[in-house]
PDB file of N, CA, C and O in Angstrom:
ATOM      1  N   MET A 476     -24.112  18.558   9.742  1.00  0.00           N
ATOM      2  CA  MET A 476     -23.583  17.609   8.782  1.00  0.00           C
ATOM      3  C   MET A 476     -23.359  16.271   9.484  1.00  0.00           C
ATOM      4  O   MET A 476     -22.629  16.183  10.452  1.00  0.00           O
ATOM      5  N   GLN A 477     -23.990  15.226   8.957  1.00  0.00           N
ATOM      6  CA  GLN A 477     -23.920  13.924   9.603  1.00  0.00           C
ATOM      7  C   GLN A 477     -23.245  12.917   8.676  1.00  0.00           C
ATOM      8  O   GLN A 477     -23.540  12.849   7.486  1.00  0.00           O
ATOM      9  N   PHE A 478     -22.301  12.169   9.230  1.00  0.00           N
ATOM     10  CA  PHE A 478     -21.584  11.154   8.479  1.00  0.00           C
ATOM     11  C   PHE A 478     -22.011   9.786   8.959  1.00  0.00           C
ATOM     12  O   PHE A 478     -22.251   9.591  10.139  1.00  0.00           O
ATOM     13  N   ASN A 479     -22.077   8.830   8.035  1.00  0.00           N
ATOM     14  CA  ASN A 479     -22.338   7.484   8.511  1.00  0.00           C
ATOM     15  C   ASN A 479     -21.009   6.823   8.876  1.00  0.00           C
ATOM     16  O   ASN A 479     -19.936   7.288   8.524  1.00  0.00           O
ATOM     17  N   LYS A 480     -21.086   5.730   9.611  1.00  0.00           N
ATOM     18  CA  LYS A 480     -19.882   5.085  10.141  1.00  0.00           C
ATOM     19  C   LYS A 480     -18.964   4.586   9.029  1.00  0.00           C
ATOM     20  O   LYS A 480     -17.739   4.671   9.139  1.00  0.00           O
ATOM     21  N   LYS A 481     -19.542   4.078   7.969  1.00  0.00           N
ATOM     22  CA  LYS A 481     -18.727   3.524   6.882  1.00  0.00           C
ATOM     23  C   LYS A 481     -17.856   4.607   6.241  1.00  0.00           C
ATOM     24  O   LYS A 481     -16.669   4.389   5.997  1.00  0.00           O
ATOM     25  N   THR A 482     -18.414   5.785   6.031  1.00  0.00           N
ATOM     26  CA  THR A 482     -17.660   6.890   5.449  1.00  0.00           C
ATOM     27  C   THR A 482     -16.521   7.323   6.365  1.00  0.00           C
ATOM     28  O   THR A 482     -15.401   7.581   5.915  1.00  0.00           O
ATOM     29  N   VAL A 483     -16.798   7.380   7.650  1.00  0.00           N
ATOM     30  CA  VAL A 483     -15.787   7.781   8.624  1.00  0.00           C
ATOM     31  C   VAL A 483     -14.650   6.757   8.655  1.00  0.00           C
ATOM     32  O   VAL A 483     -13.462   7.109   8.646  1.00  0.00           O
ATOM     33  N   PHE A 484     -14.993   5.470   8.671  1.00  0.00           N
ATOM     34  CA  PHE A 484     -13.966   4.434   8.704  1.00  0.00           C
ATOM     35  C   PHE A 484     -13.109   4.447   7.428  1.00  0.00           C
ATOM     36  O   PHE A 484     -11.901   4.278   7.483  1.00  0.00           O
ATOM     37  N   ILE A 485     -13.740   4.638   6.287  1.00  0.00           N
ATOM     38  CA  ILE A 485     -12.986   4.701   5.030  1.00  0.00           C
ATOM     39  C   ILE A 485     -12.056   5.906   5.034  1.00  0.00           C
ATOM     40  O   ILE A 485     -10.898   5.812   4.633  1.00  0.00           O
ATOM     41  N   ALA A 486     -12.541   7.032   5.493  1.00  0.00           N
ATOM     42  CA  ALA A 486     -11.717   8.239   5.539  1.00  0.00           C
ATOM     43  C   ALA A 486     -10.544   8.066   6.510  1.00  0.00           C
ATOM     44  O   ALA A 486      -9.398   8.427   6.188  1.00  0.00           O
ATOM     45  N   LEU A 487     -10.796   7.486   7.676  1.00  0.00           N
ATOM     46  CA  LEU A 487      -9.719   7.260   8.640  1.00  0.00           C
ATOM     47  C   LEU A 487      -8.686   6.270   8.114  1.00  0.00           C
ATOM     48  O   LEU A 487      -7.485   6.460   8.289  1.00  0.00           O
ATOM     49  N   PHE A 488      -9.156   5.217   7.455  1.00  0.00           N
ATOM     50  CA  PHE A 488      -8.236   4.251   6.857  1.00  0.00           C
ATOM     51  C   PHE A 488      -7.386   4.923   5.779  1.00  0.00           C
ATOM     52  O   PHE A 488      -6.174   4.698   5.707  1.00  0.00           O
ATOM     53  N   ALA A 489      -7.999   5.747   4.950  1.00  0.00           N
ATOM     54  CA  ALA A 489      -7.261   6.420   3.888  1.00  0.00           C
ATOM     55  C   ALA A 489      -6.214   7.375   4.469  1.00  0.00           C
ATOM     56  O   ALA A 489      -5.071   7.421   3.987  1.00  0.00           O
ATOM     57  N   ILE A 490      -6.578   8.119   5.492  1.00  0.00           N
ATOM     58  CA  ILE A 490      -5.628   9.049   6.122  1.00  0.00           C
ATOM     59  C   ILE A 490      -4.479   8.269   6.758  1.00  0.00           C
ATOM     60  O   ILE A 490      -3.306   8.643   6.599  1.00  0.00           O
ATOM     61  N   LEU A 491      -4.792   7.189   7.443  1.00  0.00           N
ATOM     62  CA  LEU A 491      -3.754   6.362   8.067  1.00  0.00           C
ATOM     63  C   LEU A 491      -2.828   5.772   7.022  1.00  0.00           C
ATOM     64  O   LEU A 491      -1.606   5.815   7.156  1.00  0.00           O
ATOM     65  N   TYR A 492      -3.403   5.228   5.944  1.00  0.00           N
ATOM     66  CA  TYR A 492      -2.571   4.615   4.902  1.00  0.00           C
ATOM     67  C   TYR A 492      -1.700   5.653   4.209  1.00  0.00           C
ATOM     68  O   TYR A 492      -0.531   5.395   3.914  1.00  0.00           O
ATOM     69  N   LEU A 493      -2.254   6.837   3.960  1.00  0.00           N
ATOM     70  CA  LEU A 493      -1.449   7.889   3.313  1.00  0.00           C
ATOM     71  C   LEU A 493      -0.300   8.338   4.206  1.00  0.00           C
ATOM     72  O   LEU A 493       0.814   8.562   3.727  1.00  0.00           O
ATOM     73  N   ALA A 494      -0.550   8.448   5.518  1.00  0.00           N
ATOM     74  CA  ALA A 494       0.521   8.857   6.437  1.00  0.00           C
ATOM     75  C   ALA A 494       1.621   7.808   6.503  1.00  0.00           C
ATOM     76  O   ALA A 494       2.817   8.121   6.404  1.00  0.00           O
ATOM     77  N   VAL A 495       1.232   6.547   6.643  1.00  0.00           N
ATOM     78  CA  VAL A 495       2.221   5.466   6.692  1.00  0.00           C
ATOM     79  C   VAL A 495       2.914   5.315   5.350  1.00  0.00           C
ATOM     80  O   VAL A 495       4.131   5.114   5.283  1.00  0.00           O
ATOM     81  N   GLY A 496       2.162   5.443   4.273  1.00  0.00           N
ATOM     82  CA  GLY A 496       2.735   5.337   2.930  1.00  0.00           C
ATOM     83  C   GLY A 496       3.740   6.441   2.645  1.00  0.00           C
ATOM     84  O   GLY A 496       4.762   6.215   1.983  1.00  0.00           O
ATOM     85  N   LEU A 497       3.487   7.636   3.147  1.00  0.00           N
ATOM     86  CA  LEU A 497       4.419   8.754   2.957  1.00  0.00           C
ATOM     87  C   LEU A 497       5.745   8.464   3.659  1.00  0.00           C
ATOM     88  O   LEU A 497       6.817   8.617   3.066  1.00  0.00           O
ATOM     89  N   VAL A 498       5.686   8.019   4.904  1.00  0.00           N
ATOM     90  CA  VAL A 498       6.909   7.691   5.642  1.00  0.00           C
ATOM     91  C   VAL A 498       7.645   6.531   4.969  1.00  0.00           C
ATOM     92  O   VAL A 498       8.862   6.573   4.798  1.00  0.00           O
ATOM     93  N   SER A 499       6.889   5.518   4.559  1.00  0.00           N
ATOM     94  CA  SER A 499       7.493   4.381   3.880  1.00  0.00           C
ATOM     95  C   SER A 499       8.150   4.808   2.564  1.00  0.00           C
ATOM     96  O   SER A 499       9.234   4.324   2.229  1.00  0.00           O
ATOM     97  N   THR A 500       7.510   5.685   1.835  1.00  0.00           N
ATOM     98  CA  THR A 500       8.080   6.168   0.578  1.00  0.00           C
ATOM     99  C   THR A 500       9.370   6.949   0.816  1.00  0.00           C
ATOM    100  O   THR A 500      10.344   6.782   0.080  1.00  0.00           O
ATOM    101  N   ILE A 501       9.392   7.766   1.840  1.00  0.00           N
ATOM    102  CA  ILE A 501      10.611   8.527   2.162  1.00  0.00           C
ATOM    103  C   ILE A 501      11.760   7.582   2.483  1.00  0.00           C
ATOM    104  O   ILE A 501      12.891   7.761   2.005  1.00  0.00           O
ATOM    105  N   HIS A 502      11.476   6.539   3.273  1.00  0.00           N
ATOM    106  CA  HIS A 502      12.520   5.568   3.596  1.00  0.00           C
ATOM    107  C   HIS A 502      12.956   4.779   2.360  1.00  0.00           C
ATOM    108  O   HIS A 502      14.144   4.515   2.166  1.00  0.00           O
ATOM    109  N   ALA A 503      11.992   4.403   1.531  1.00  0.00           N
ATOM    110  CA  ALA A 503      12.309   3.639   0.321  1.00  0.00           C
ATOM    111  C   ALA A 503      13.118   4.487  -0.661  1.00  0.00           C
ATOM    112  O   ALA A 503      14.013   3.967  -1.338  1.00  0.00           O
ATOM    113  N   VAL A 504      12.813   5.779  -0.757  1.00  0.00           N
ATOM    114  CA  VAL A 504      13.587   6.662  -1.646  1.00  0.00           C
ATOM    115  C   VAL A 504      15.044   6.692  -1.213  1.00  0.00           C
ATOM    116  O   VAL A 504      15.957   6.573  -2.041  1.00  0.00           O
ATOM    117  N   SER A 505      15.284   6.796   0.064  1.00  0.00           N
ATOM    118  CA  SER A 505      16.677   6.826   0.537  1.00  0.00           C
ATOM    119  C   SER A 505      17.357   5.474   0.325  1.00  0.00           C
ATOM    120  O   SER A 505      18.540   5.416  -0.005  1.00  0.00           O
ATOM    121  N   PHE A 506      16.609   4.368   0.460  1.00  0.00           N
ATOM    122  CA  PHE A 506      17.200   3.048   0.230  1.00  0.00           C
ATOM    123  C   PHE A 506      17.480   2.824  -1.263  1.00  0.00           C
ATOM    124  O   PHE A 506      18.592   2.432  -1.632  1.00  0.00           O
ATOM    125  N   PHE A 507      16.485   3.052  -2.108  1.00  0.00           N
ATOM    126  CA  PHE A 507      16.675   2.848  -3.545  1.00  0.00           C
ATOM    127  C   PHE A 507      17.666   3.841  -4.127  1.00  0.00           C
ATOM    128  O   PHE A 507      18.284   3.590  -5.158  1.00  0.00           O
ATOM    129  N   GLY A 508      17.806   4.984  -3.473  1.00  0.00           N
ATOM    130  CA  GLY A 508      18.754   5.990  -3.938  1.00  0.00           C
ATOM    131  C   GLY A 508      20.203   5.609  -3.717  1.00  0.00           C
ATOM    132  O   GLY A 508      21.106   6.245  -4.272  1.00  0.00           O
ATOM    133  N   LEU A 509      20.455   4.571  -2.917  1.00  0.00           N
ATOM    134  CA  LEU A 509      21.829   4.142  -2.685  1.00  0.00           C
ATOM    135  C   LEU A 509      22.467   3.587  -3.953  1.00  0.00           C
ATOM    136  O   LEU A 509      23.663   3.754  -4.179  1.00  0.00           O
ATOM    137  N   ALA A 510      21.688   2.893  -4.757  1.00  0.00           N
ATOM    138  CA  ALA A 510      22.227   2.246  -5.956  1.00  0.00           C
ATOM    139  C   ALA A 510      21.717   2.865  -7.253  1.00  0.00           C
ATOM    140  O   ALA A 510      22.128   2.448  -8.332  1.00  0.00           O
ATOM    141  N   ASN A 511      20.825   3.842  -7.169  1.00  0.00           N
ATOM    142  CA  ASN A 511      20.243   4.466  -8.355  1.00  0.00           C
ATOM    143  C   ASN A 511      20.343   5.979  -8.242  1.00  0.00           C
ATOM    144  O   ASN A 511      20.635   6.518  -7.178  1.00  0.00           O
ATOM    145  N   SER A 512      20.031   6.633  -9.333  1.00  0.00           N
ATOM    146  CA  SER A 512      19.962   8.091  -9.282  1.00  0.00           C
ATOM    147  C   SER A 512      18.739   8.469  -8.437  1.00  0.00           C
ATOM    148  O   SER A 512      17.815   7.666  -8.266  1.00  0.00           O
ATOM    149  N   PRO A 513      18.725   9.681  -7.887  1.00  0.00           N
ATOM    150  CA  PRO A 513      17.604  10.079  -7.025  1.00  0.00           C
ATOM    151  C   PRO A 513      16.233   9.976  -7.708  1.00  0.00           C
ATOM    152  O   PRO A 513      15.266   9.556  -7.073  1.00  0.00           O
ATOM    153  N   ILE A 514      16.157  10.320  -8.983  1.00  0.00           N
ATOM    154  CA  ILE A 514      14.858  10.263  -9.669  1.00  0.00           C
ATOM    155  C   ILE A 514      14.390   8.806  -9.825  1.00  0.00           C
ATOM    156  O   ILE A 514      13.221   8.504  -9.641  1.00  0.00           O
ATOM    157  N   LEU A 515      15.319   7.903 -10.133  1.00  0.00           N
ATOM    158  CA  LEU A 515      14.945   6.491 -10.243  1.00  0.00           C
ATOM    159  C   LEU A 515      14.568   5.908  -8.890  1.00  0.00           C
ATOM    160  O   LEU A 515      13.643   5.090  -8.790  1.00  0.00           O
ATOM    161  N   GLY A 516      15.257   6.299  -7.843  1.00  0.00           N
ATOM    162  CA  GLY A 516      14.904   5.859  -6.507  1.00  0.00           C
ATOM    163  C   GLY A 516      13.508   6.321  -6.126  1.00  0.00           C
ATOM    164  O   GLY A 516      12.739   5.571  -5.511  1.00  0.00           O
ATOM    165  N   THR A 517      13.168   7.541  -6.486  1.00  0.00           N
ATOM    166  CA  THR A 517      11.843   8.073  -6.199  1.00  0.00           C
ATOM    167  C   THR A 517      10.769   7.334  -6.988  1.00  0.00           C
ATOM    168  O   THR A 517       9.724   6.968  -6.445  1.00  0.00           O
ATOM    169  N   ILE A 518      11.036   7.080  -8.273  1.00  0.00           N
ATOM    170  CA  ILE A 518      10.069   6.358  -9.097  1.00  0.00           C
ATOM    171  C   ILE A 518       9.848   4.943  -8.548  1.00  0.00           C
ATOM    172  O   ILE A 518       8.706   4.477  -8.453  1.00  0.00           O
ATOM    173  N   LEU A 519      10.923   4.265  -8.185  1.00  0.00           N
ATOM    174  CA  LEU A 519      10.788   2.920  -7.618  1.00  0.00           C
ATOM    175  C   LEU A 519       9.981   2.934  -6.324  1.00  0.00           C
ATOM    176  O   LEU A 519       9.100   2.093  -6.111  1.00  0.00           O
ATOM    177  N   ALA A 520      10.275   3.874  -5.446  1.00  0.00           N
ATOM    178  CA  ALA A 520       9.577   3.940  -4.163  1.00  0.00           C
ATOM    179  C   ALA A 520       8.083   4.212  -4.357  1.00  0.00           C
ATOM    180  O   ALA A 520       7.244   3.570  -3.726  1.00  0.00           O
ATOM    181  N   VAL A 521       7.751   5.153  -5.219  1.00  0.00           N
ATOM    182  CA  VAL A 521       6.345   5.481  -5.467  1.00  0.00           C
ATOM    183  C   VAL A 521       5.632   4.302  -6.121  1.00  0.00           C
ATOM    184  O   VAL A 521       4.487   3.990  -5.771  1.00  0.00           O
ATOM    185  N   THR A 522       6.310   3.625  -7.042  1.00  0.00           N
ATOM    186  CA  THR A 522       5.716   2.468  -7.708  1.00  0.00           C
ATOM    187  C   THR A 522       5.417   1.351  -6.713  1.00  0.00           C
ATOM    188  O   THR A 522       4.355   0.727  -6.762  1.00  0.00           O
ATOM    189  N   PHE A 523       6.347   1.104  -5.804  1.00  0.00           N
ATOM    190  CA  PHE A 523       6.117   0.076  -4.792  1.00  0.00           C
ATOM    191  C   PHE A 523       4.923   0.446  -3.915  1.00  0.00           C
ATOM    192  O   PHE A 523       4.104  -0.409  -3.587  1.00  0.00           O
ATOM    193  N   GLU A 524       4.810   1.691  -3.521  1.00  0.00           N
ATOM    194  CA  GLU A 524       3.689   2.107  -2.663  1.00  0.00           C
ATOM    195  C   GLU A 524       2.359   1.996  -3.403  1.00  0.00           C
ATOM    196  O   GLU A 524       1.357   1.559  -2.834  1.00  0.00           O
ATOM    197  N   ILE A 525       2.314   2.399  -4.659  1.00  0.00           N
ATOM    198  CA  ILE A 525       1.077   2.292  -5.434  1.00  0.00           C
ATOM    199  C   ILE A 525       0.687   0.827  -5.606  1.00  0.00           C
ATOM    200  O   ILE A 525      -0.479   0.461  -5.462  1.00  0.00           O
ATOM    201  N   GLY A 526       1.671  -0.022  -5.898  1.00  0.00           N
ATOM    202  CA  GLY A 526       1.399  -1.445  -6.045  1.00  0.00           C
ATOM    203  C   GLY A 526       0.872  -2.057  -4.766  1.00  0.00           C
ATOM    204  O   GLY A 526      -0.080  -2.851  -4.771  1.00  0.00           O
ATOM    205  N   GLN A 527       1.485  -1.704  -3.661  1.00  0.00           N
ATOM    206  CA  GLN A 527       1.052  -2.257  -2.376  1.00  0.00           C
ATOM    207  C   GLN A 527      -0.351  -1.746  -2.022  1.00  0.00           C
ATOM    208  O   GLN A 527      -1.175  -2.510  -1.499  1.00  0.00           O
ATOM    209  N   ALA A 528      -0.637  -0.495  -2.294  1.00  0.00           N
ATOM    210  CA  ALA A 528      -1.977   0.044  -2.011  1.00  0.00           C
ATOM    211  C   ALA A 528      -3.023  -0.665  -2.889  1.00  0.00           C
ATOM    212  O   ALA A 528      -4.119  -0.977  -2.413  1.00  0.00           O
ATOM    213  N   ALA A 529      -2.693  -0.934  -4.146  1.00  0.00           N
ATOM    214  CA  ALA A 529      -3.629  -1.602  -5.049  1.00  0.00           C
ATOM    215  C   ALA A 529      -3.918  -3.035  -4.568  1.00  0.00           C
ATOM    216  O   ALA A 529      -5.078  -3.471  -4.562  1.00  0.00           O
ATOM    217  N   VAL A 530      -2.873  -3.754  -4.163  1.00  0.00           N
ATOM    218  CA  VAL A 530      -3.073  -5.128  -3.696  1.00  0.00           C
ATOM    219  C   VAL A 530      -3.876  -5.132  -2.394  1.00  0.00           C
ATOM    220  O   VAL A 530      -4.789  -5.935  -2.210  1.00  0.00           O
ATOM    221  N   LEU A 531      -3.555  -4.226  -1.475  1.00  0.00           N
ATOM    222  CA  LEU A 531      -4.294  -4.154  -0.213  1.00  0.00           C
ATOM    223  C   LEU A 531      -5.761  -3.819  -0.458  1.00  0.00           C
ATOM    224  O   LEU A 531      -6.652  -4.431   0.123  1.00  0.00           O
ATOM    225  N   PHE A 532      -6.022  -2.867  -1.340  1.00  0.00           N
ATOM    226  CA  PHE A 532      -7.407  -2.494  -1.667  1.00  0.00           C
ATOM    227  C   PHE A 532      -8.145  -3.687  -2.270  1.00  0.00           C
ATOM    228  O   PHE A 532      -9.305  -3.953  -1.932  1.00  0.00           O
ATOM    229  N   ASN A 533      -7.464  -4.422  -3.132  1.00  0.00           N
ATOM    230  CA  ASN A 533      -8.058  -5.607  -3.744  1.00  0.00           C
ATOM    231  C   ASN A 533      -8.400  -6.654  -2.694  1.00  0.00           C
ATOM    232  O   ASN A 533      -9.479  -7.243  -2.719  1.00  0.00           O
ATOM    233  N   LEU A 534      -7.494  -6.890  -1.768  1.00  0.00           N
ATOM    234  CA  LEU A 534      -7.746  -7.884  -0.724  1.00  0.00           C
ATOM    235  C   LEU A 534      -8.879  -7.461   0.209  1.00  0.00           C
ATOM    236  O   LEU A 534      -9.662  -8.293   0.666  1.00  0.00           O
ATOM    237  N   LEU A 535      -8.957  -6.174   0.494  1.00  0.00           N
ATOM    238  CA  LEU A 535      -9.976  -5.696   1.436  1.00  0.00           C
ATOM    239  C   LEU A 535     -11.367  -5.611   0.824  1.00  0.00           C
ATOM    240  O   LEU A 535     -12.366  -5.711   1.533  1.00  0.00           O
ATOM    241  N   THR A 536     -11.459  -5.404  -0.475  1.00  0.00           N
ATOM    242  CA  THR A 536     -12.768  -5.185  -1.097  1.00  0.00           C
ATOM    243  C   THR A 536     -13.327  -6.404  -1.810  1.00  0.00           C
ATOM    244  O   THR A 536     -14.514  -6.428  -2.100  1.00  0.00           O
ATOM    245  N   SER A 537     -12.516  -7.385  -2.098  1.00  0.00           N
ATOM    246  CA  SER A 537     -12.980  -8.547  -2.865  1.00  0.00           C
ATOM    247  C   SER A 537     -12.803  -9.831  -2.053  1.00  0.00           C
ATOM    248  O   SER A 537     -11.688 -10.359  -1.984  1.00  0.00           O
ATOM    249  N   PRO A 538     -13.881 -10.343  -1.468  1.00  0.00           N
ATOM    250  CA  PRO A 538     -13.756 -11.564  -0.660  1.00  0.00           C
ATOM    251  C   PRO A 538     -13.217 -12.754  -1.460  1.00  0.00           C
ATOM    252  O   PRO A 538     -12.509 -13.598  -0.900  1.00  0.00           O
ATOM    253  N   SER A 539     -13.512 -12.823  -2.740  1.00  0.00           N
ATOM    254  CA  SER A 539     -13.015 -13.955  -3.532  1.00  0.00           C
ATOM    255  C   SER A 539     -11.498 -13.909  -3.717  1.00  0.00           C
ATOM    256  O   SER A 539     -10.852 -14.953  -3.860  1.00  0.00           O
ATOM    257  N   GLN A 540     -10.914 -12.713  -3.702  1.00  0.00           N
ATOM    258  CA  GLN A 540      -9.471 -12.571  -3.882  1.00  0.00           C
ATOM    259  C   GLN A 540      -8.691 -12.960  -2.623  1.00  0.00           C
ATOM    260  O   GLN A 540      -7.507 -13.281  -2.708  1.00  0.00           O
ATOM    261  N   ARG A 541      -9.344 -12.943  -1.481  1.00  0.00           N
ATOM    262  CA  ARG A 541      -8.661 -13.287  -0.225  1.00  0.00           C
ATOM    263  C   ARG A 541      -8.207 -14.737  -0.192  1.00  0.00           C
ATOM    264  O   ARG A 541      -7.282 -15.073   0.527  1.00  0.00           O
ATOM    265  N   LYS A 542      -8.863 -15.587  -0.974  1.00  0.00           N
ATOM    266  CA  LYS A 542      -8.528 -16.999  -0.993  1.00  0.00           C
ATOM    267  C   LYS A 542      -7.490 -17.347  -2.044  1.00  0.00           C
ATOM    268  O   LYS A 542      -7.011 -18.468  -2.075  1.00  0.00           O
ATOM    269  N   ARG A 543      -7.156 -16.420  -2.892  1.00  0.00           N
ATOM    270  CA  ARG A 543      -6.184 -16.686  -3.956  1.00  0.00           C
ATOM    271  C   ARG A 543      -4.758 -16.473  -3.456  1.00  0.00           C
ATOM    272  O   ARG A 543      -4.510 -15.716  -2.526  1.00  0.00           O
ATOM    273  N   PHE A 544      -3.848 -17.110  -4.134  1.00  0.00           N
ATOM    274  CA  PHE A 544      -2.441 -17.067  -3.738  1.00  0.00           C
ATOM    275  C   PHE A 544      -1.734 -15.790  -4.218  1.00  0.00           C
ATOM    276  O   PHE A 544      -0.933 -15.192  -3.487  1.00  0.00           O
ATOM    277  N   MET A 545      -2.009 -15.358  -5.440  1.00  0.00           N
ATOM    278  CA  MET A 545      -1.247 -14.277  -6.071  1.00  0.00           C
ATOM    279  C   MET A 545      -1.304 -12.939  -5.326  1.00  0.00           C
ATOM    280  O   MET A 545      -0.267 -12.315  -5.129  1.00  0.00           O
ATOM    281  N   PRO A 546      -2.481 -12.463  -4.885  1.00  0.00           N
ATOM    282  CA  PRO A 546      -2.465 -11.191  -4.146  1.00  0.00           C
ATOM    283  C   PRO A 546      -1.625 -11.252  -2.876  1.00  0.00           C
ATOM    284  O   PRO A 546      -0.906 -10.299  -2.556  1.00  0.00           O
ATOM    285  N   TRP A 547      -1.678 -12.380  -2.172  1.00  0.00           N
ATOM    286  CA  TRP A 547      -0.894 -12.518  -0.949  1.00  0.00           C
ATOM    287  C   TRP A 547       0.592 -12.601  -1.272  1.00  0.00           C
ATOM    288  O   TRP A 547       1.430 -12.052  -0.544  1.00  0.00           O
ATOM    289  N   ALA A 548       0.928 -13.272  -2.365  1.00  0.00           N
ATOM    290  CA  ALA A 548       2.336 -13.361  -2.776  1.00  0.00           C
ATOM    291  C   ALA A 548       2.868 -11.964  -3.144  1.00  0.00           C
ATOM    292  O   ALA A 548       3.974 -11.591  -2.742  1.00  0.00           O
ATOM    293  N   LEU A 549       2.078 -11.196  -3.897  1.00  0.00           N
ATOM    294  CA  LEU A 549       2.499  -9.839  -4.247  1.00  0.00           C
ATOM    295  C   LEU A 549       2.659  -8.962  -3.010  1.00  0.00           C
ATOM    296  O   LEU A 549       3.631  -8.194  -2.895  1.00  0.00           O
ATOM    297  N   MET A 550       1.713  -9.080  -2.065  1.00  0.00           N
ATOM    298  CA  MET A 550       1.801  -8.280  -0.832  1.00  0.00           C
ATOM    299  C   MET A 550       3.061  -8.644  -0.063  1.00  0.00           C
ATOM    300  O   MET A 550       3.776  -7.768   0.428  1.00  0.00           O
ATOM    301  N   CYS A 551       3.372  -9.934   0.029  1.00  0.00           N
ATOM    302  CA  CYS A 551       4.570 -10.362   0.753  1.00  0.00           C
ATOM    303  C   CYS A 551       5.845  -9.898   0.059  1.00  0.00           C
ATOM    304  O   CYS A 551       6.767  -9.400   0.729  1.00  0.00           O
ATOM    305  N   ILE A 552       5.892 -10.013  -1.257  1.00  0.00           N
ATOM    306  CA  ILE A 552       7.096  -9.589  -1.999  1.00  0.00           C
ATOM    307  C   ILE A 552       7.303  -8.078  -1.855  1.00  0.00           C
ATOM    308  O   ILE A 552       8.421  -7.631  -1.561  1.00  0.00           O
ATOM    309  N   LEU A 553       6.248  -7.299  -2.034  1.00  0.00           N
ATOM    310  CA  LEU A 553       6.382  -5.849  -1.928  1.00  0.00           C
ATOM    311  C   LEU A 553       6.780  -5.427  -0.504  1.00  0.00           C
ATOM    312  O   LEU A 553       7.595  -4.522  -0.325  1.00  0.00           O
ATOM    313  N   THR A 554       6.206  -6.084   0.478  1.00  0.00           N
ATOM    314  CA  THR A 554       6.542  -5.768   1.869  1.00  0.00           C
ATOM    315  C   THR A 554       7.974  -6.142   2.183  1.00  0.00           C
ATOM    316  O   THR A 554       8.712  -5.365   2.804  1.00  0.00           O
ATOM    317  N   LEU A 555       8.423  -7.324   1.747  1.00  0.00           N
ATOM    318  CA  LEU A 555       9.792  -7.765   2.016  1.00  0.00           C
ATOM    319  C   LEU A 555      10.817  -6.857   1.335  1.00  0.00           C
ATOM    320  O   LEU A 555      11.860  -6.564   1.931  1.00  0.00           O
ATOM    321  N   VAL A 556      10.526  -6.409   0.144  1.00  0.00           N
ATOM    322  CA  VAL A 556      11.468  -5.499  -0.534  1.00  0.00           C
ATOM    323  C   VAL A 556      11.569  -4.183   0.223  1.00  0.00           C
ATOM    324  O   VAL A 556      12.644  -3.616   0.367  1.00  0.00           O
ATOM    325  N   GLN A 557      10.439  -3.695   0.725  1.00  0.00           N
ATOM    326  CA  GLN A 557      10.488  -2.439   1.462  1.00  0.00           C
ATOM    327  C   GLN A 557      11.137  -2.593   2.818  1.00  0.00           C
ATOM    328  O   GLN A 557      11.737  -1.654   3.327  1.00  0.00           O
ATOM    329  N   ILE A 558      11.045  -3.753   3.422  1.00  0.00           N
ATOM    330  CA  ILE A 558      11.696  -3.980   4.708  1.00  0.00           C
ATOM    331  C   ILE A 558      13.190  -4.021   4.489  1.00  0.00           C
ATOM    332  O   ILE A 558      13.969  -3.466   5.191  1.00  0.00           O
TER     333      ILE A 558
END
C-alpha cells in the first residue's frame, strides 16, 4: 500500500489538529463551566473549536481568503477567547 506525500501530510495535520483541539476543548469546557452549566460550557467549547477549525481550513485552502481581514479577525477573536 503506497501513499502519496499530500495524503500523508493531510492525515498528519488532521491528527495533530484533533489532538490539540481535544486538549483545548477540555480546557475550554472547564473555563466556560465556571459561569455556565456544564452542558452549556461543553457546547460553547465545542462551538469555538469547530469555528476555529473552519476558519483555519478556509485560510489554508483558499489563497484569496488569506488577504482578507475577516478570517484573520475571526481567528484572532476565537484564539483570544480560548486563551
